[in-house]
Amino acid sequence: MVADLIRDSTIGHFINYISNGKLLPYEDQRQAFIVPAHFLPKPLTSSDASTLCGDAKEQKNDSGAVTPSTVFTRTNTLVVDEKLEEISMKLNETDDISDPNIVRWYGDDDPDNPRNWSPAKQAFVAFLISLMTFTMYIGSAIYTPSIPGIMEEFNVSLPYATLGLTLYVLGYGIGPMFLSPLQELPVFGRNSIYMASLFLFIIFQIPIFTATNIQTILAFRFVTGFFGSPALATGGASMGDIYSSRQLAYVVGIWAIGAVGGPIFGPVIGGFAAQANGWRWPQYELIWLSAFSFVVLMLLLPETYEPTILLQRAQRLRKLTGNQQLMSQAEKDTQGETVAEVLKEALLRPFILAKEPALMFANVYLGFVYAIFYLWFEAFPLVFTDIYHFNLGLSGLPFLGFLVSAAFTYTSYALYQKYHFQPRSDRAKAEGQELAPEARLEIGLVASIFIPTSLLIFGFTSRESIPWIIPVIGAALYLPGIYINFQSILMYITSAYPSYAASVLAGNDLFRSTIASVFPLFGRMFFVNLGLGPGSALLAGVSLALMPVFWSLIKWGHLLRRRSKYTQST
């Protein structure tokens, strides 16, 4: 497994390329590989095989490729009809082989298909994707303990210093609209964009902790957010590359915990560092974490996007056979199109899809839920620093309450999927029907009640006469609401638009991040002017008002989708 991971990683591809397939070879680059007969430039007949079996000569063209009249392995070993029949049996019986030049999986058990990887390999790759997502998300909240030090050093106001958080969130909202569509182009795939953007994410952190003015910090916080965005928007799509739809909800749930864990751990990790060594140290921690992730991912994260894997296979087979007609389905689909046309379509798609009624409905709703979450975070320093007198390091520890509720939430969500949703989906399939994507939203509506409940408990128990643990418990109850809302909506939009998962996730990221990025700027003033109790009550009221909107999407979402040419209108 480890050898395959390294071979399929970014570093592995580079080593394979410069060694011309001698190092870290794929199966079709090994000496014993037998090329399927239909990939030859000219099919071999039985009479040809009989003639060749009596002829000891090897026929090669000037380029070193075996000529169409030869059945061959990597060493030009002649084979007879029985071997050809054995190869044919390996082809996927469900494939349309009307065009023999289309390069597909060799069968249902093709080991290069991410869906056929061993459970251990799939789990490890899912962990790597979650690590990458965690690294990017922690970059937002790890900045918050630096804000007091930045205010003091550069003599700026709180809203001005908080722009570093706002611009980072805005950056990772805008970035996927340009970077994620590139990951749907087979020539790039997931990995090349992941690794290139992560490298730039690391490089552009350097000007932040070496900055001599606040403007430099703010500019590069936006830039790092922009280049850190692909993992945040497309991580779920990468999970979908690996796992079947039956398993997807569980693994996307784990990935989402990594996404939620970033903002939770950021203040904890950064708080003690900023208290002990100044505002730059949280930024040092971020670059250490992202550099570690970059090295691990470069060495071990394999490509997961099926069109890219098959494109690379087609390229190797063209080189091996000399048959320039071989191509992947993705290459065939884009024949006759220029690179500019392909890029234009890919980059415009997220903006076109963002105007889809069902998607806009879902995106705006999740955007407001996300915004309330970020606005509410601004109340934590008021409660735990001003009321309970926690120092800068300790003030981040209440966020750990979210981890406890996250464990219970994910367990409940997994049980719901296993004992309610999946049997319901199976019953629908047994009746020859597909469960509508809107069914994914039902648990989100139920979980929404946790959001106003949490806000009210937190807001009205944050006082010196009440132990600090009570507001922590109240705060922790927020996570089931936002986590299951997040899960249900992401599963809904990807199941409704399965062919454009990366683009719809990019649009969702843009909406929720753009809306949420503005709210921290007035968060402290909001709670100071209204008070913790009334301010939390107002947010709870907005949350309750959004619940009928959620219900409306469940009720009439299928009607909105029928108006679209991009979606499954079940």
Coordinates of C-alpha atoms in Angstrom, one line a residue:
M1 CA 0.0 0.0 0.0
V2 CA 2.8 2.5 0.9
A3 CA 4.6 1.9 -2.4
D4 CA 1.3 2.6 -4.3
L5 CA 0.7 5.8 -2.3
I6 CA 4.1 7.1 -3.0
R7 CA 3.9 6.2 -6.7
D8 CA 0.5 8.0 -7.1
S9 CA 1.6 11.0 -5.1
T10 CA 2.9 14.3 -6.6
I11 CA 6.5 13.3 -5.9
G12 CA 5.9 9.8 -7.1
H13 CA 4.5 11.1 -10.5
F14 CA 7.6 13.3 -10.9
I15 CA 10.0 10.4 -10.1
N16 CA 8.1 8.1 -12.5
Y17 CA 8.2 10.7 -15.3
I18 CA 11.9 11.6 -15.1
S19 CA 12.9 7.9 -14.9
N20 CA 10.7 7.1 -17.9
G21 CA 8.7 4.6 -15.8
K22 CA 11.7 2.7 -14.5
L23 CA 11.2 3.9 -10.9
L24 CA 7.8 3.5 -9.2
P25 CA 6.3 1.9 -12.3
Y26 CA 2.6 1.5 -13.0
E27 CA 1.3 -1.9 -14.0
D28 CA 1.3 -1.0 -17.7
Q29 CA 5.0 0.1 -17.4
R30 CA 6.1 -3.3 -16.0
Q31 CA 7.8 -5.9 -18.2
A32 CA 5.1 -8.5 -17.7
F33 CA 2.2 -6.3 -18.6
I34 CA 0.0 -7.6 -21.5
V35 CA -1.7 -4.9 -23.5
P36 CA -5.4 -5.6 -24.1
A37 CA -5.9 -6.6 -27.7
H38 CA -8.4 -3.9 -28.6
F39 CA -5.8 -1.2 -27.7
L40 CA -3.5 -2.3 -30.5
P41 CA -3.4 -0.1 -33.6
K42 CA -4.8 -3.1 -35.6
P43 CA -6.8 -6.0 -34.1
L44 CA -5.1 -9.4 -34.2
T45 CA -7.0 -12.3 -35.9
S46 CA -6.6 -16.0 -35.1
S47 CA -4.8 -16.5 -38.4
D48 CA -2.4 -13.6 -37.5
A49 CA -1.7 -15.3 -34.2
S50 CA -1.0 -18.6 -35.8
T51 CA 1.4 -17.0 -38.3
L52 CA 3.2 -15.1 -35.6
C53 CA 3.5 -18.1 -33.3
G54 CA 5.5 -19.8 -36.0
D55 CA 7.6 -16.7 -36.7
A56 CA 10.4 -15.8 -34.3
K57 CA 10.9 -12.3 -35.6
E58 CA 9.9 -9.2 -33.6
Q59 CA 8.5 -6.3 -35.5
K60 CA 9.0 -2.8 -34.3
N61 CA 8.6 0.6 -35.8
D62 CA 11.3 3.3 -35.7
S63 CA 10.0 4.8 -32.5
G64 CA 10.4 1.5 -30.6
A65 CA 6.6 0.7 -30.5
V66 CA 5.5 -2.7 -31.5
T67 CA 3.7 -2.7 -34.9
P68 CA 0.0 -3.5 -35.2
S69 CA 0.7 -7.0 -36.3
T70 CA 2.2 -8.1 -33.0
V71 CA 0.5 -9.1 -29.8
F72 CA 2.8 -8.1 -27.1
T73 CA 3.8 -7.6 -23.5
R74 CA 6.3 -5.0 -22.3
T75 CA 8.9 -7.6 -23.7
N76 CA 7.0 -8.4 -26.9
T77 CA 6.1 -11.9 -25.7
L78 CA 3.8 -13.5 -28.3
V79 CA 0.5 -14.8 -26.9
V80 CA -2.2 -17.0 -28.4
D81 CA -6.0 -16.7 -28.5
E82 CA -6.5 -18.1 -25.1
K83 CA -4.5 -15.2 -23.6
L84 CA -6.5 -12.7 -25.6
E85 CA -9.7 -14.2 -24.3
E86 CA -8.4 -14.0 -20.7
I87 CA -7.6 -10.3 -21.2
S88 CA -11.0 -9.7 -22.7
M89 CA -12.7 -11.3 -19.7
K90 CA -11.1 -8.6 -17.5
L91 CA -12.9 -5.8 -19.2
N92 CA -15.8 -4.2 -17.4
E93 CA -18.9 -5.9 -18.9
T94 CA -21.0 -2.9 -18.3
D95 CA -18.7 -0.6 -20.3
D96 CA -19.7 0.5 -23.8
I97 CA -16.9 -0.9 -25.9
S98 CA -18.3 0.4 -29.2
D99 CA -15.2 2.6 -29.4
P100 CA -12.2 0.3 -28.7
N101 CA -9.9 3.2 -28.4
I102 CA -11.5 4.6 -25.2
V103 CA -9.3 3.8 -22.2
R104 CA -11.4 2.7 -19.2
W105 CA -10.9 0.7 -16.1
Y106 CA -9.8 -2.9 -16.9
G107 CA -12.6 -4.3 -14.8
D108 CA -14.8 -3.9 -11.8
D109 CA -11.8 -4.8 -9.6
D110 CA -9.2 -2.6 -11.3
P111 CA -6.8 -1.7 -8.4
D112 CA -6.1 1.8 -9.9
N113 CA -9.8 2.8 -9.3
P114 CA -10.0 4.6 -6.0
R115 CA -13.3 2.9 -5.2
N116 CA -11.4 -0.4 -5.2
W117 CA -8.6 0.6 -2.9
S118 CA -8.4 -1.4 0.4
P119 CA -10.3 0.0 3.3
A120 CA -7.0 0.8 5.0
K121 CA -5.8 2.8 2.0
Q122 CA -9.1 4.6 1.6
A123 CA -9.1 5.5 5.3
F124 CA -5.5 6.8 5.2
V125 CA -6.2 9.0 2.2
A126 CA -9.4 10.3 3.8
F127 CA -7.2 11.2 6.9
L128 CA -4.7 13.1 4.6
I129 CA -7.5 15.1 3.1
S130 CA -8.9 15.9 6.5
L131 CA -5.4 16.9 7.7
M132 CA -5.1 19.3 4.7
T133 CA -8.6 20.8 5.5
F134 CA -7.8 21.2 9.2
T135 CA -4.5 23.0 8.3
M136 CA -6.3 25.5 6.2
Y137 CA -9.3 26.1 8.5
I138 CA -7.1 26.6 11.6
G139 CA -5.5 29.5 9.8
S140 CA -8.6 31.6 10.3
A141 CA -9.0 31.3 14.1
I142 CA -5.3 31.0 15.0
Y143 CA -5.1 34.7 14.1
T144 CA -7.5 35.8 16.8
P145 CA -5.0 35.6 19.7
S146 CA -2.7 37.8 17.7
I147 CA -5.2 40.6 17.5
P148 CA -4.3 42.3 20.9
G149 CA -0.6 42.3 20.0
I150 CA -1.2 43.7 16.5
M151 CA -3.4 46.4 18.0
E152 CA -0.6 47.4 20.4
E153 CA 2.3 47.2 18.0
F154 CA 0.7 49.0 15.1
N155 CA -1.6 51.3 17.1
V156 CA -4.8 50.3 15.3
S157 CA -8.4 49.8 16.4
L158 CA -10.0 46.4 17.1
P159 CA -12.1 46.4 13.9
Y160 CA -9.0 47.3 11.8
A161 CA -7.0 44.5 13.4
T162 CA -9.9 42.0 13.0
L163 CA -9.8 42.6 9.3
G164 CA -7.0 40.0 9.3
L165 CA -9.7 37.4 10.2
T166 CA -12.3 38.8 7.8
L167 CA -10.0 38.9 4.8
Y168 CA -8.8 35.4 5.4
V169 CA -12.3 34.1 5.5
L170 CA -13.2 36.2 2.4
G171 CA -10.1 34.8 0.6
Y172 CA -11.0 31.2 1.1
G173 CA -14.6 32.0 0.0
I174 CA -13.4 33.6 -3.3
G175 CA -10.5 31.3 -4.1
P176 CA -12.6 28.1 -4.9
M177 CA -14.5 30.0 -7.6
F178 CA -11.3 30.1 -9.6
L179 CA -9.2 27.2 -8.3
S180 CA -11.7 24.4 -7.6
P181 CA -13.0 24.3 -11.2
L182 CA -9.5 23.6 -12.4
Q183 CA -9.7 20.4 -10.3
E184 CA -12.5 19.2 -12.6
L185 CA -10.2 19.4 -15.6
P186 CA -8.6 16.0 -16.1
V187 CA -5.3 17.5 -17.2
F188 CA -4.9 19.0 -13.7
G189 CA -7.0 16.8 -11.4
R190 CA -7.2 17.2 -7.6
N191 CA -3.6 16.9 -6.6
S192 CA -1.8 19.4 -8.8
I193 CA -4.0 22.2 -7.6
Y194 CA -3.9 21.0 -4.0
M195 CA -0.1 20.9 -3.9
A196 CA 0.5 24.1 -5.9
S197 CA -2.0 26.1 -3.8
L198 CA -0.6 24.7 -0.5
F199 CA 2.9 25.6 -1.5
L200 CA 1.8 29.2 -2.2
F201 CA -0.1 29.2 1.1
I202 CA 3.1 28.5 2.9
I203 CA 5.2 31.0 1.0
F204 CA 2.7 33.9 1.4
Q205 CA 2.7 33.4 5.2
I206 CA 6.2 34.7 5.5
P207 CA 5.4 38.4 4.8
I208 CA 2.8 38.2 7.6
F209 CA 5.1 37.5 10.5
T210 CA 7.9 39.7 9.0
A211 CA 5.5 42.6 8.4
T212 CA 6.4 46.1 9.5
N213 CA 2.9 47.5 9.0
I214 CA -0.7 46.4 9.3
Q215 CA -1.4 46.8 5.6
T216 CA 1.1 44.0 4.7
I217 CA -0.6 41.7 7.3
L218 CA -4.0 42.3 5.9
A219 CA -3.0 41.9 2.2
F220 CA -1.3 38.6 2.8
R221 CA -4.0 37.3 5.1
F222 CA -6.3 37.6 2.1
V223 CA -3.8 36.0 -0.3
T224 CA -3.2 33.0 2.1
G225 CA -6.9 32.5 2.5
F226 CA -7.3 32.5 -1.3
F227 CA -4.6 29.9 -1.9
G228 CA -5.7 27.8 1.1
S229 CA -9.2 27.5 -0.3
P230 CA -9.2 24.4 -2.6
A231 CA -9.0 21.9 0.3
L232 CA -11.9 23.7 2.1
A233 CA -14.2 23.6 -0.9
T234 CA -13.1 20.4 -2.7
G235 CA -12.2 18.1 0.2
G236 CA -15.8 16.7 0.1
A237 CA -15.5 16.0 -3.6
S238 CA -12.2 14.2 -3.1
M239 CA -14.0 12.0 -0.5
G240 CA -16.6 11.3 -3.2
D241 CA -13.9 10.1 -5.5
I242 CA -12.9 7.4 -3.0
Y243 CA -16.1 6.2 -1.4
S244 CA -19.4 5.1 -2.8
S245 CA -22.6 7.1 -2.2
R246 CA -23.5 4.5 0.5
Q247 CA -20.4 5.3 2.5
L248 CA -20.0 9.0 1.6
A249 CA -22.1 10.5 4.4
Y250 CA -20.0 8.9 7.0
V251 CA -16.6 9.9 5.6
V252 CA -17.8 13.5 4.8
G253 CA -18.9 13.6 8.4
I254 CA -15.4 12.9 9.6
W255 CA -13.9 15.4 7.1
A256 CA -16.3 18.0 8.4
I257 CA -15.1 17.4 11.9
G258 CA -11.6 18.3 10.6
A259 CA -13.1 21.4 9.1
V260 CA -14.9 22.4 12.4
G261 CA -11.8 21.4 14.4
G262 CA -9.7 24.0 12.8
P263 CA -11.5 27.1 14.2
I264 CA -11.9 25.3 17.5
F265 CA -8.2 24.5 18.0
G266 CA -7.0 27.8 16.5
P267 CA -7.6 29.9 19.7
V268 CA -6.3 27.1 21.9
I269 CA -3.1 26.6 20.1
G270 CA -2.5 30.3 19.3
G271 CA -3.6 31.7 22.7
F272 CA -0.7 30.3 24.8
A273 CA 1.9 31.1 22.1
A274 CA 0.7 34.7 21.8
Q275 CA 0.6 35.2 25.6
A276 CA 4.1 33.8 26.1
N277 CA 6.0 35.1 23.0
G278 CA 3.9 37.8 21.2
W279 CA 1.5 38.0 18.3
R280 CA 3.9 36.5 15.7
W281 CA 4.1 33.1 17.3
P282 CA 0.6 31.9 16.3
Q283 CA 1.7 32.7 12.7
Y284 CA 4.9 30.6 13.2
E285 CA 2.8 27.7 14.4
L286 CA 0.6 28.0 11.3
I287 CA 3.6 27.8 8.9
W288 CA 5.1 24.9 10.8
L289 CA 1.8 23.0 10.6
S290 CA 1.3 23.8 6.9
A291 CA 4.9 22.9 6.0
F292 CA 4.6 19.6 7.8
S293 CA 1.3 18.9 6.0
F294 CA 2.8 19.9 2.6
V295 CA 5.7 17.4 3.0
V296 CA 3.4 14.6 4.1
L297 CA 0.9 15.2 1.3
M298 CA 3.5 15.6 -1.4
L299 CA 4.9 12.1 -0.5
L300 CA 1.7 10.2 0.3
L301 CA -1.5 11.8 -1.1
P302 CA -2.5 10.0 -4.3
E303 CA -4.6 11.4 -7.2
T304 CA -8.2 10.5 -6.6
Y305 CA -10.0 12.0 -9.6
E306 CA -11.1 9.3 -12.0
P307 CA -10.9 11.3 -15.3
T308 CA -7.3 12.3 -14.4
I309 CA -6.2 8.8 -13.5
L310 CA -7.6 7.4 -16.8
L311 CA -6.1 10.3 -18.8
Q312 CA -2.7 9.4 -17.4
R313 CA -3.3 5.8 -18.2
A314 CA -4.2 6.7 -21.8
Q315 CA -1.0 8.7 -22.1
R316 CA 1.1 5.8 -21.0
L317 CA -0.7 3.4 -23.3
R318 CA -0.2 5.7 -26.3
K319 CA 3.5 5.7 -25.6
L320 CA 3.6 2.0 -25.1
T321 CA 1.6 0.9 -28.2
G322 CA 2.2 3.7 -30.6
N323 CA -1.6 3.9 -31.1
Q324 CA -2.3 7.6 -31.0
Q325 CA -6.0 7.0 -31.3
L326 CA -6.2 5.8 -27.6
M327 CA -7.8 8.4 -25.3
S328 CA -9.8 8.6 -22.1
Q329 CA -13.5 9.5 -22.2
A330 CA -12.7 13.0 -20.9
E331 CA -10.2 13.6 -23.8
K332 CA -12.9 12.4 -26.3
D333 CA -15.5 14.7 -24.7
T334 CA -13.3 17.8 -25.2
Q335 CA -12.0 16.9 -28.7
G336 CA -12.0 20.0 -30.9
E337 CA -12.1 22.4 -28.0
T338 CA -9.2 24.8 -27.4
V339 CA -7.5 25.0 -24.0
A340 CA -9.0 28.5 -23.6
E341 CA -12.5 27.2 -24.3
V342 CA -12.1 24.4 -21.7
L343 CA -10.8 26.8 -19.1
K344 CA -13.5 29.3 -19.8
E345 CA -16.2 26.8 -19.3
A346 CA -14.6 25.4 -16.1
L347 CA -14.1 28.8 -14.6
L348 CA -17.6 30.1 -15.5
R349 CA -19.4 27.0 -14.3
P350 CA -19.4 27.8 -10.5
F351 CA -20.9 31.3 -11.2
I352 CA -23.5 29.8 -13.5
L353 CA -24.4 27.1 -10.9
A354 CA -24.5 29.7 -8.1
K355 CA -27.6 31.2 -9.7
E356 CA -29.4 27.9 -9.6
P357 CA -32.5 28.5 -7.4
A358 CA -32.0 25.4 -5.3
L359 CA -28.4 26.1 -4.8
M360 CA -28.8 29.8 -4.0
F361 CA -31.5 28.9 -1.5
A362 CA -29.2 26.4 0.3
N363 CA -26.1 28.6 0.0
V364 CA -27.7 31.7 1.5
Y365 CA -29.2 29.7 4.3
L366 CA -25.9 28.1 5.3
G367 CA -24.2 31.4 4.9
F368 CA -26.4 33.0 7.6
V369 CA -25.9 30.0 9.9
Y370 CA -22.2 30.3 9.4
A371 CA -22.3 34.1 9.9
I372 CA -24.1 33.8 13.2
F373 CA -21.4 31.3 14.3
Y374 CA -18.6 33.7 13.5
L375 CA -20.4 36.7 15.1
W376 CA -21.1 34.7 18.2
F377 CA -17.4 33.8 18.5
E378 CA -16.8 37.5 19.3
A379 CA -18.7 37.1 22.5
F380 CA -16.2 34.6 23.9
P381 CA -13.6 37.1 25.0
L382 CA -16.3 39.2 26.6
V383 CA -17.5 36.3 28.6
F384 CA -14.3 34.4 29.6
T385 CA -11.9 37.3 29.7
D386 CA -14.0 40.2 31.0
I387 CA -16.4 38.2 33.2
Y388 CA -14.5 35.1 34.3
H389 CA -11.0 36.8 34.0
F390 CA -9.3 34.1 31.9
N391 CA -5.9 35.1 30.6
L392 CA -5.2 35.1 26.8
G393 CA -4.1 31.4 26.9
L394 CA -6.9 30.1 29.0
S395 CA -9.5 32.1 27.1
G396 CA -9.2 29.6 24.2
L397 CA -9.9 26.5 26.3
P398 CA -13.7 26.9 26.4
F399 CA -13.7 26.1 22.6
L400 CA -12.7 22.6 23.5
G401 CA -16.2 22.0 24.7
F402 CA -17.1 21.8 21.0
L403 CA -14.9 18.7 20.7
V404 CA -17.0 16.9 23.3
S405 CA -20.2 17.7 21.6
A406 CA -18.7 16.9 18.2
A407 CA -18.0 13.3 19.3
F408 CA -21.6 12.8 20.4
T409 CA -22.9 14.6 17.3
Y410 CA -21.0 12.5 14.8
T411 CA -22.0 9.3 16.6
S412 CA -25.7 10.3 16.4
Y413 CA -25.3 11.3 12.8
A414 CA -23.7 7.9 11.9
L415 CA -26.5 6.0 13.7
Y416 CA -29.1 8.1 11.9
Q417 CA -27.5 7.2 8.5
K418 CA -27.2 3.5 9.3
Y419 CA -30.6 2.8 10.9
H420 CA -32.9 5.4 9.3
F421 CA -31.6 7.0 6.1
Q422 CA -29.8 4.0 4.5
P423 CA -32.7 1.5 5.0
R424 CA -35.1 4.2 3.7
S425 CA -32.9 4.6 0.6
D426 CA -32.7 0.9 0.1
R427 CA -36.5 0.5 0.3
A428 CA -36.8 3.2 -2.4
K429 CA -34.3 1.4 -4.7
A430 CA -36.2 -1.9 -4.1
E431 CA -39.2 -0.1 -5.5
G432 CA -37.3 1.1 -8.5
Q433 CA -37.1 4.7 -7.3
E434 CA -34.3 7.0 -6.0
L435 CA -34.7 8.9 -2.8
A436 CA -34.9 12.6 -3.6
P437 CA -31.9 14.7 -2.5
E438 CA -34.1 16.8 -0.3
A439 CA -34.4 13.8 2.0
R440 CA -30.8 14.7 3.1
L441 CA -32.1 18.0 4.6
E442 CA -34.6 16.5 7.0
I443 CA -32.1 15.8 9.8
G444 CA -30.6 19.3 9.3
L445 CA -34.0 20.9 10.0
V446 CA -34.4 18.8 13.2
A447 CA -30.9 19.7 14.4
S448 CA -31.5 23.4 13.8
I449 CA -33.2 23.7 17.1
F450 CA -29.9 23.3 18.8
I451 CA -28.7 26.7 17.5
P452 CA -31.2 29.0 19.3
T453 CA -31.1 26.8 22.4
S454 CA -27.4 27.1 22.6
L455 CA -27.4 30.9 22.0
L456 CA -30.0 31.5 24.8
I457 CA -28.3 29.3 27.4
F458 CA -24.9 30.9 26.6
G459 CA -26.2 34.5 26.6
F460 CA -28.3 34.4 29.8
T461 CA -25.9 32.3 31.9
S462 CA -22.8 34.3 31.2
R463 CA -22.5 36.1 34.6
E464 CA -20.2 36.0 37.6
S465 CA -22.8 34.4 39.8
I466 CA -23.0 31.4 37.5
P467 CA -20.0 29.0 37.2
W468 CA -18.1 29.3 33.9
I469 CA -18.8 25.7 33.0
I470 CA -22.5 26.5 32.3
P471 CA -21.8 28.9 29.4
V472 CA -19.3 26.4 28.1
I473 CA -22.0 23.7 28.0
G474 CA -24.4 26.1 26.4
A475 CA -21.9 27.0 23.8
A476 CA -21.1 23.3 23.1
L477 CA -24.7 22.7 22.2
Y478 CA -24.3 25.0 19.2
L479 CA -22.1 22.4 17.4
P480 CA -24.8 19.8 16.7
G481 CA -26.9 22.5 15.0
I482 CA -24.2 23.9 12.7
Y483 CA -22.4 20.6 12.1
I484 CA -25.6 18.7 11.0
N485 CA -26.8 21.7 9.0
F486 CA -23.4 21.8 7.3
Q487 CA -23.5 18.0 6.6
S488 CA -27.1 17.9 5.3
I489 CA -26.7 20.8 3.0
L490 CA -23.4 19.7 1.5
M491 CA -24.7 16.2 1.0
Y492 CA -27.8 17.7 -0.6
I493 CA -26.1 19.9 -3.1
T494 CA -23.5 17.3 -4.1
S495 CA -26.2 14.6 -4.5
A496 CA -28.4 16.9 -6.5
Y497 CA -25.5 18.0 -8.8
P498 CA -23.2 15.0 -8.8
S499 CA -21.4 15.8 -12.0
Y500 CA -20.4 19.2 -10.8
A501 CA -19.5 18.5 -7.1
A502 CA -16.4 20.7 -7.0
S503 CA -18.2 23.7 -8.6
V504 CA -21.2 23.5 -6.4
L505 CA -19.1 23.2 -3.3
A506 CA -17.0 26.2 -4.5
G507 CA -20.2 28.3 -4.8
N508 CA -21.3 27.2 -1.4
D509 CA -18.0 28.2 0.1
L510 CA -18.2 31.6 -1.6
F511 CA -21.6 32.4 -0.2
R512 CA -21.1 31.2 3.4
S513 CA -17.6 32.7 3.6
T514 CA -18.5 36.0 2.1
I515 CA -21.5 36.5 4.4
A516 CA -19.6 35.2 7.5
S517 CA -16.4 37.3 6.8
V518 CA -18.2 40.6 7.5
F519 CA -19.8 39.7 10.8
P520 CA -16.7 39.6 13.1
L521 CA -16.0 43.3 12.3
F522 CA -19.0 44.4 14.4
G523 CA -19.2 41.4 16.7
R524 CA -17.8 43.0 19.9
M525 CA -19.7 46.3 19.4
F526 CA -22.9 44.2 18.8
F527 CA -22.7 42.4 22.2
V528 CA -21.4 45.5 24.1
N529 CA -24.2 47.7 22.9
L530 CA -27.0 45.1 23.2
G531 CA -25.7 43.0 26.1
L532 CA -24.8 39.3 26.0
G533 CA -28.4 38.1 26.8
P534 CA -30.3 40.4 24.4
G535 CA -27.7 40.0 21.7
S536 CA -27.8 36.2 21.9
A537 CA -31.6 36.3 22.0
L538 CA -31.6 38.4 18.8
L539 CA -29.4 35.8 17.0
A540 CA -31.6 33.0 18.4
G541 CA -34.6 34.8 16.9
V542 CA -32.9 35.0 13.5
S543 CA -32.0 31.3 13.7
L544 CA -35.6 30.4 14.4
A545 CA -36.8 32.6 11.5
L546 CA -34.5 30.7 9.2
M547 CA -36.0 27.3 10.0
P548 CA -39.2 27.8 7.9
V549 CA -36.8 28.7 5.0
F550 CA -35.1 25.3 5.5
W551 CA -38.5 23.6 5.6
S552 CA -39.4 25.3 2.4
L553 CA -36.3 23.9 0.7
I554 CA -37.3 20.4 1.8
K555 CA -40.9 20.9 0.6
W556 CA -40.3 22.6 -2.8
G557 CA -36.6 22.0 -3.6
H558 CA -37.5 19.4 -6.2
L559 CA -39.6 22.0 -8.1
L560 CA -36.6 24.4 -8.1
R561 CA -34.3 21.6 -9.4
R562 CA -36.7 20.7 -12.3
R563 CA -35.9 24.1 -13.8
S564 CA -32.2 23.2 -14.0
K565 CA -30.3 21.5 -16.8
Y566 CA -27.5 20.6 -14.5
T567 CA -29.2 18.6 -11.8
Q568 CA -30.8 15.3 -11.2
S569 CA -34.5 16.1 -11.1
T570 CA -35.8 13.2 -9.1

